[in-house]
């Protein structure tokens, strides 16, 4: 009987130990997923990797230009005298040329976010992906005169980027920009302004440079509402707002080969 109790206790102990190990592994895995790549070449400093005392935030808006939402965001950015970056979709520029021009004239960064934004199509081959970026670059250049070298993968570069692909992108003068803060307003545009602001606060406190992913789709009305609070939050923490430009060192997620 006594032996039975001891072996039961021992069994419980092993079960608990096993669970602790499993949870530790899951925890570590999840946290590691959150580790964003610096550049592989240690000689190159990425935009988030420059170790001076400056705190910089790059606000970025994907999927535009759109009529109402992009204009409203631009109004707020102007009011706060803050520069951001818009990763534009080539096909969305049809009919919104004036908004693209406004983005450019008001000093914001312009990045390329494919032509179709159709995952199935653009991830079917690296050539199609690159063609879409180049086509969007030409369209932006036709309207603004500005030739952008900066790109963002729809959904992020993870699972798509490898060293051979990166080399091809570089040959086409394209630099990759992922993010290290995510508002999650792309997957869920209806998140409350409170939740959006809360997401803006979620980042590693060791980061002195933040790249914040936001969206300017027609349904991102809550992002518009949250933007003043997000700007004030980073301002209060002493962050300086800058646009991403062709000169910025790229920032992409870690990949294996
Ligand atoms: Zn997108």
GROMACS .gro file of C-alpha atoms and ligand atoms in nm:
model
  258
    1UNK     CA    1   0.000   0.000   0.000
    2UNK     CA    2   0.275   0.237   0.106
    3UNK     CA    3   0.477   0.147  -0.200
    4UNK     CA    4   0.175   0.211  -0.411
    5UNK     CA    5   0.139   0.564  -0.272
    6UNK     CA    6   0.510   0.634  -0.330
    7UNK     CA    7   0.499   0.515  -0.689
    8UNK     CA    8   0.186   0.722  -0.749
    9UNK     CA    9   0.364   1.028  -0.609
   10UNK     CA   10   0.663   0.952  -0.822
   11UNK     CA   11   0.441   0.917  -1.127
   12UNK     CA   12   0.279   1.252  -1.050
   13UNK     CA   13   0.623   1.406  -1.013
   14UNK     CA   14   0.729   1.277  -1.355
   15UNK     CA   15   0.407   1.393  -1.515
   16UNK     CA   16   0.459   1.744  -1.374
   17UNK     CA   17   0.823   1.741  -1.481
   18UNK     CA   18   0.721   1.629  -1.830
   19UNK     CA   19   0.461   1.907  -1.853
   20UNK     CA   20   0.714   2.169  -1.739
   21UNK     CA   21   0.957   2.055  -2.008
   22UNK     CA   22   0.685   2.058  -2.275
   23UNK     CA   23   0.564   2.406  -2.176
   24UNK     CA   24   0.921   2.539  -2.166
   25UNK     CA   25   0.983   2.411  -2.517
   26UNK     CA   26   0.656   2.562  -2.645
   27UNK     CA   27   0.734   2.892  -2.469
   28UNK     CA   28   1.085   2.907  -2.611
   29UNK     CA   29   0.958   2.825  -2.958
   30UNK     CA   30   0.694   3.097  -2.945
   31UNK     CA   31   0.938   3.358  -2.815
   32UNK     CA   32   1.196   3.260  -3.077
   33UNK     CA   33   0.939   3.310  -3.347
   34UNK     CA   34   0.930   3.664  -3.226
   35UNK     CA   35   1.300   3.717  -3.277
   36UNK     CA   36   1.349   3.930  -3.580
   37UNK     CA   37   1.652   3.910  -3.795
   38UNK     CA   38   1.922   4.159  -3.797
   39UNK     CA   39   2.118   4.145  -4.112
   40UNK     CA   40   2.310   3.827  -4.169
   41UNK     CA   41   2.612   4.020  -4.272
   42UNK     CA   42   2.731   4.151  -3.939
   43UNK     CA   43   2.907   4.440  -4.113
   44UNK     CA   44   2.572   4.580  -4.217
   45UNK     CA   45   2.355   4.744  -3.958
   46UNK     CA   46   1.985   4.713  -4.015
   47UNK     CA   47   1.748   4.999  -3.938
   48UNK     CA   48   1.661   4.843  -3.603
   49UNK     CA   49   2.014   4.747  -3.519
   50UNK     CA   50   2.197   5.074  -3.491
   51UNK     CA   51   2.328   5.109  -3.142
   52UNK     CA   52   2.316   5.473  -3.063
   53UNK     CA   53   2.090   5.635  -2.807
   54UNK     CA   54   1.830   5.742  -3.059
   55UNK     CA   55   1.486   5.589  -3.040
   56UNK     CA   56   1.328   5.575  -3.385
   57UNK     CA   57   0.986   5.454  -3.489
   58UNK     CA   58   0.891   5.379  -3.848
   59UNK     CA   59   0.513   5.377  -3.884
   60UNK     CA   60   0.423   5.175  -4.193
   61UNK     CA   61   0.087   5.136  -4.367
   62UNK     CA   62   0.030   4.851  -4.610
   63UNK     CA   63  -0.226   4.780  -4.885
   64UNK     CA   64  -0.310   5.133  -5.001
   65UNK     CA   65  -0.355   5.381  -5.143
   66UNK     CA   66  -0.724   5.400  -5.058
   67UNK     CA   67  -0.946   5.705  -5.094
   68UNK     CA   68  -1.090   5.773  -4.751
   69UNK     CA   69  -0.865   5.588  -4.505
   70UNK     CA   70  -0.530   5.688  -4.658
   71UNK     CA   71  -0.636   6.052  -4.680
   72UNK     CA   72  -0.753   6.050  -4.318
   73UNK     CA   73  -0.425   5.895  -4.205
   74UNK     CA   74  -0.234   6.158  -4.402
   75UNK     CA   75  -0.438   6.434  -4.234
   76UNK     CA   76  -0.343   6.300  -3.889
   77UNK     CA   77   0.024   6.254  -3.980
   78UNK     CA   78   0.026   6.614  -4.107
   79UNK     CA   79  -0.138   6.744  -3.792
   80UNK     CA   80   0.126   6.575  -3.574
   81UNK     CA   81   0.405   6.656  -3.820
   82UNK     CA   82   0.500   6.289  -3.837
   83UNK     CA   83   0.645   6.103  -4.135
   84UNK     CA   84   0.547   5.744  -4.210
   85UNK     CA   85   0.585   5.491  -4.493
   86UNK     CA   86   0.319   5.352  -4.724
   87UNK     CA   87   0.378   5.010  -4.883
   88UNK     CA   88   0.150   5.044  -5.183
   89UNK     CA   89  -0.018   4.779  -5.398
   90UNK     CA   90   0.019   4.845  -5.773
   91UNK     CA   91  -0.341   4.772  -5.868
   92UNK     CA   92  -0.471   4.998  -5.591
   93UNK     CA   93  -0.297   5.295  -5.752
   94UNK     CA   94  -0.554   5.287  -6.036
   95UNK     CA   95  -0.781   5.581  -5.955
   96UNK     CA   96  -0.588   5.689  -5.646
   97UNK     CA   97  -0.298   5.855  -5.825
   98UNK     CA   98  -0.370   6.185  -5.646
   99UNK     CA   99  -0.337   6.014  -5.307
  100UNK     CA  100  -0.008   5.851  -5.403
  101UNK     CA  101   0.115   6.192  -5.511
  102UNK     CA  102   0.002   6.341  -5.181
  103UNK     CA  103   0.195   6.069  -4.990
  104UNK     CA  104   0.506   6.160  -5.185
  105UNK     CA  105   0.468   6.538  -5.167
  106UNK     CA  106   0.410   6.530  -4.792
  107UNK     CA  107   0.745   6.359  -4.739
  108UNK     CA  108   0.639   6.005  -4.652
  109UNK     CA  109   0.824   5.696  -4.761
  110UNK     CA  110   0.684   5.483  -5.042
  111UNK     CA  111   0.746   5.109  -5.049
  112UNK     CA  112   0.630   4.838  -5.290
  113UNK     CA  113   0.384   4.572  -5.178
  114UNK     CA  114   0.336   4.374  -5.505
  115UNK     CA  115   0.098   4.458  -5.789
  116UNK     CA  116  -0.185   4.211  -5.731
  117UNK     CA  117  -0.152   4.128  -5.358
  118UNK     CA  118  -0.277   3.787  -5.468
  119UNK     CA  119  -0.083   3.542  -5.249
  120UNK     CA  120  -0.151   3.241  -5.469
  121UNK     CA  121  -0.026   3.415  -5.778
  122UNK     CA  122   0.270   3.608  -5.644
  123UNK     CA  123   0.408   3.325  -5.434
  124UNK     CA  124   0.383   3.078  -5.724
  125UNK     CA  125   0.728   3.182  -5.845
  126UNK     CA  126   1.008   3.418  -5.747
  127UNK     CA  127   1.004   3.568  -6.098
  128UNK     CA  128   0.635   3.658  -6.074
  129UNK     CA  129   0.696   3.809  -5.730
  130UNK     CA  130   0.983   4.022  -5.859
  131UNK     CA  131   0.793   4.123  -6.175
  132UNK     CA  132   0.505   4.245  -5.959
  133UNK     CA  133   0.741   4.457  -5.750
  134UNK     CA  134   0.910   4.604  -6.060
  135UNK     CA  135   0.573   4.677  -6.223
  136UNK     CA  136   0.461   4.859  -5.908
  137UNK     CA  137   0.792   5.047  -5.893
  138UNK     CA  138   0.735   5.171  -6.251
  139UNK     CA  139   0.380   5.278  -6.173
  140UNK     CA  140   0.493   5.473  -5.867
  141UNK     CA  141   0.771   5.631  -6.070
  142UNK     CA  142   0.534   5.732  -6.353
  143UNK     CA  143   0.320   5.924  -6.106
  144UNK     CA  144   0.569   6.062  -5.855
  145UNK     CA  145   0.902   6.047  -6.037
  146UNK     CA  146   1.033   5.850  -5.736
  147UNK     CA  147   1.186   5.507  -5.788
  148UNK     CA  148   1.140   5.300  -5.473
  149UNK     CA  149   1.378   5.020  -5.378
  150UNK     CA  150   1.200   4.907  -5.067
  151UNK     CA  151   0.955   4.619  -5.058
  152UNK     CA  152   0.736   4.433  -4.816
  153UNK     CA  153   0.620   4.076  -4.866
  154UNK     CA  154   0.243   4.040  -4.820
  155UNK     CA  155   0.216   3.842  -4.497
  156UNK     CA  156   0.587   3.899  -4.424
  157UNK     CA  157   0.900   3.739  -4.568
  158UNK     CA  158   0.895   3.438  -4.334
  159UNK     CA  159   0.852   3.108  -4.523
  160UNK     CA  160   0.930   3.280  -4.856
  161UNK     CA  161   1.274   3.431  -4.823
  162UNK     CA  162   1.602   3.241  -4.859
  163UNK     CA  163   1.952   3.353  -4.949
  164UNK     CA  164   1.917   3.278  -5.323
  165UNK     CA  165   1.588   3.468  -5.342
  166UNK     CA  166   1.736   3.758  -5.145
  167UNK     CA  167   2.023   3.773  -5.391
  168UNK     CA  168   1.777   3.794  -5.681
  169UNK     CA  169   1.594   4.076  -5.505
  170UNK     CA  170   1.919   4.262  -5.448
  171UNK     CA  171   2.009   4.224  -5.816
  172UNK     CA  172   1.687   4.408  -5.889
  173UNK     CA  173   1.777   4.671  -5.633
  174UNK     CA  174   1.502   4.565  -5.394
  175UNK     CA  175   1.540   4.572  -5.016
  176UNK     CA  176   1.314   4.379  -4.781
  177UNK     CA  177   1.135   4.531  -4.484
  178UNK     CA  178   0.946   4.321  -4.233
  179UNK     CA  179   0.830   4.461  -3.897
  180UNK     CA  180   0.879   4.417  -3.523
  181UNK     CA  181   0.552   4.563  -3.398
  182UNK     CA  182   0.221   4.442  -3.537
  183UNK     CA  183  -0.109   4.618  -3.481
  184UNK     CA  184  -0.293   4.313  -3.623
  185UNK     CA  185  -0.529   4.547  -3.807
  186UNK     CA  186  -0.474   4.353  -4.130
  187UNK     CA  187  -0.614   4.022  -4.009
  188UNK     CA  188  -0.867   4.200  -3.792
  189UNK     CA  189  -0.955   4.554  -3.903
  190UNK     CA  190  -1.236   4.568  -3.647
  191UNK     CA  191  -1.009   4.554  -3.343
  192UNK     CA  192  -1.105   4.830  -3.102
  193UNK     CA  193  -0.886   5.139  -3.078
  194UNK     CA  194  -0.795   5.022  -2.728
  195UNK     CA  195  -0.668   4.687  -2.860
  196UNK     CA  196  -0.482   4.856  -3.146
  197UNK     CA  197  -0.305   5.088  -2.905
  198UNK     CA  198  -0.232   4.791  -2.681
  199UNK     CA  199  -0.073   4.607  -2.977
  200UNK     CA  200   0.139   4.914  -3.051
  201UNK     CA  201   0.283   4.875  -2.701
  202UNK     CA  202   0.384   4.513  -2.756
  203UNK     CA  203   0.749   4.495  -2.848
  204UNK     CA  204   1.078   4.403  -2.691
  205UNK     CA  205   1.176   4.687  -2.467
  206UNK     CA  206   1.536   4.643  -2.580
  207UNK     CA  207   1.441   4.762  -2.928
  208UNK     CA  208   1.541   5.120  -2.987
  209UNK     CA  209   1.405   5.112  -3.342
  210UNK     CA  210   1.056   5.002  -3.415
  211UNK     CA  211   0.895   4.915  -3.747
  212UNK     CA  212   0.522   4.919  -3.686
  213UNK     CA  213   0.295   4.729  -3.923
  214UNK     CA  214  -0.042   4.895  -3.985
  215UNK     CA  215  -0.286   4.893  -4.274
  216UNK     CA  216  -0.475   5.151  -4.475
  217UNK     CA  217  -0.739   4.935  -4.638
  218UNK     CA  218  -1.085   5.083  -4.688
  219UNK     CA  219  -1.202   4.899  -4.373
  220UNK     CA  220  -0.921   5.016  -4.142
  221UNK     CA  221  -1.137   5.287  -3.987
  222UNK     CA  222  -1.028   5.195  -3.635
  223UNK     CA  223  -0.664   5.236  -3.732
  224UNK     CA  224  -0.747   5.596  -3.824
  225UNK     CA  225  -0.911   5.644  -3.483
  226UNK     CA  226  -0.618   5.484  -3.299
  227UNK     CA  227  -0.340   5.666  -3.484
  228UNK     CA  228  -0.337   5.989  -3.275
  229UNK     CA  229  -0.311   5.784  -2.955
  230UNK     CA  230  -0.037   5.565  -3.104
  231UNK     CA  231   0.162   5.871  -3.212
  232UNK     CA  232   0.125   6.027  -2.867
  233UNK     CA  233   0.232   5.702  -2.701
  234UNK     CA  234   0.560   5.681  -2.895
  235UNK     CA  235   0.618   6.057  -2.866
  236UNK     CA  236   0.585   6.040  -2.489
  237UNK     CA  237   0.847   5.764  -2.484
  238UNK     CA  238   1.088   5.988  -2.674
  239UNK     CA  239   1.070   5.812  -3.011
  240UNK     CA  240   1.147   6.007  -3.325
  241UNK     CA  241   0.933   5.933  -3.632
  242UNK     CA  242   1.107   5.862  -3.959
  243UNK     CA  243   1.008   5.734  -4.304
  244UNK     CA  244   1.180   5.431  -4.456
  245UNK     CA  245   1.384   5.532  -4.756
  246UNK     CA  246   1.599   5.369  -5.024
  247UNK     CA  247   1.900   5.442  -4.804
  248UNK     CA  248   1.776   5.244  -4.503
  249UNK     CA  249   1.939   4.908  -4.440
  250UNK     CA  250   1.690   4.631  -4.480
  251UNK     CA  251   1.522   4.436  -4.206
  252UNK     CA  252   1.394   4.087  -4.264
  253UNK     CA  253   1.314   3.778  -4.061
  254UNK     CA  254   1.568   3.513  -3.994
  255UNK     CA  255   1.575   3.232  -4.250
  256UNK     CA  256   1.764   2.906  -4.258
  257UNK     CA  257   1.947   2.911  -4.593
  258LIG    ZN1  258  -0.068   4.350  -4.750
   0.00000   0.00000   0.00000
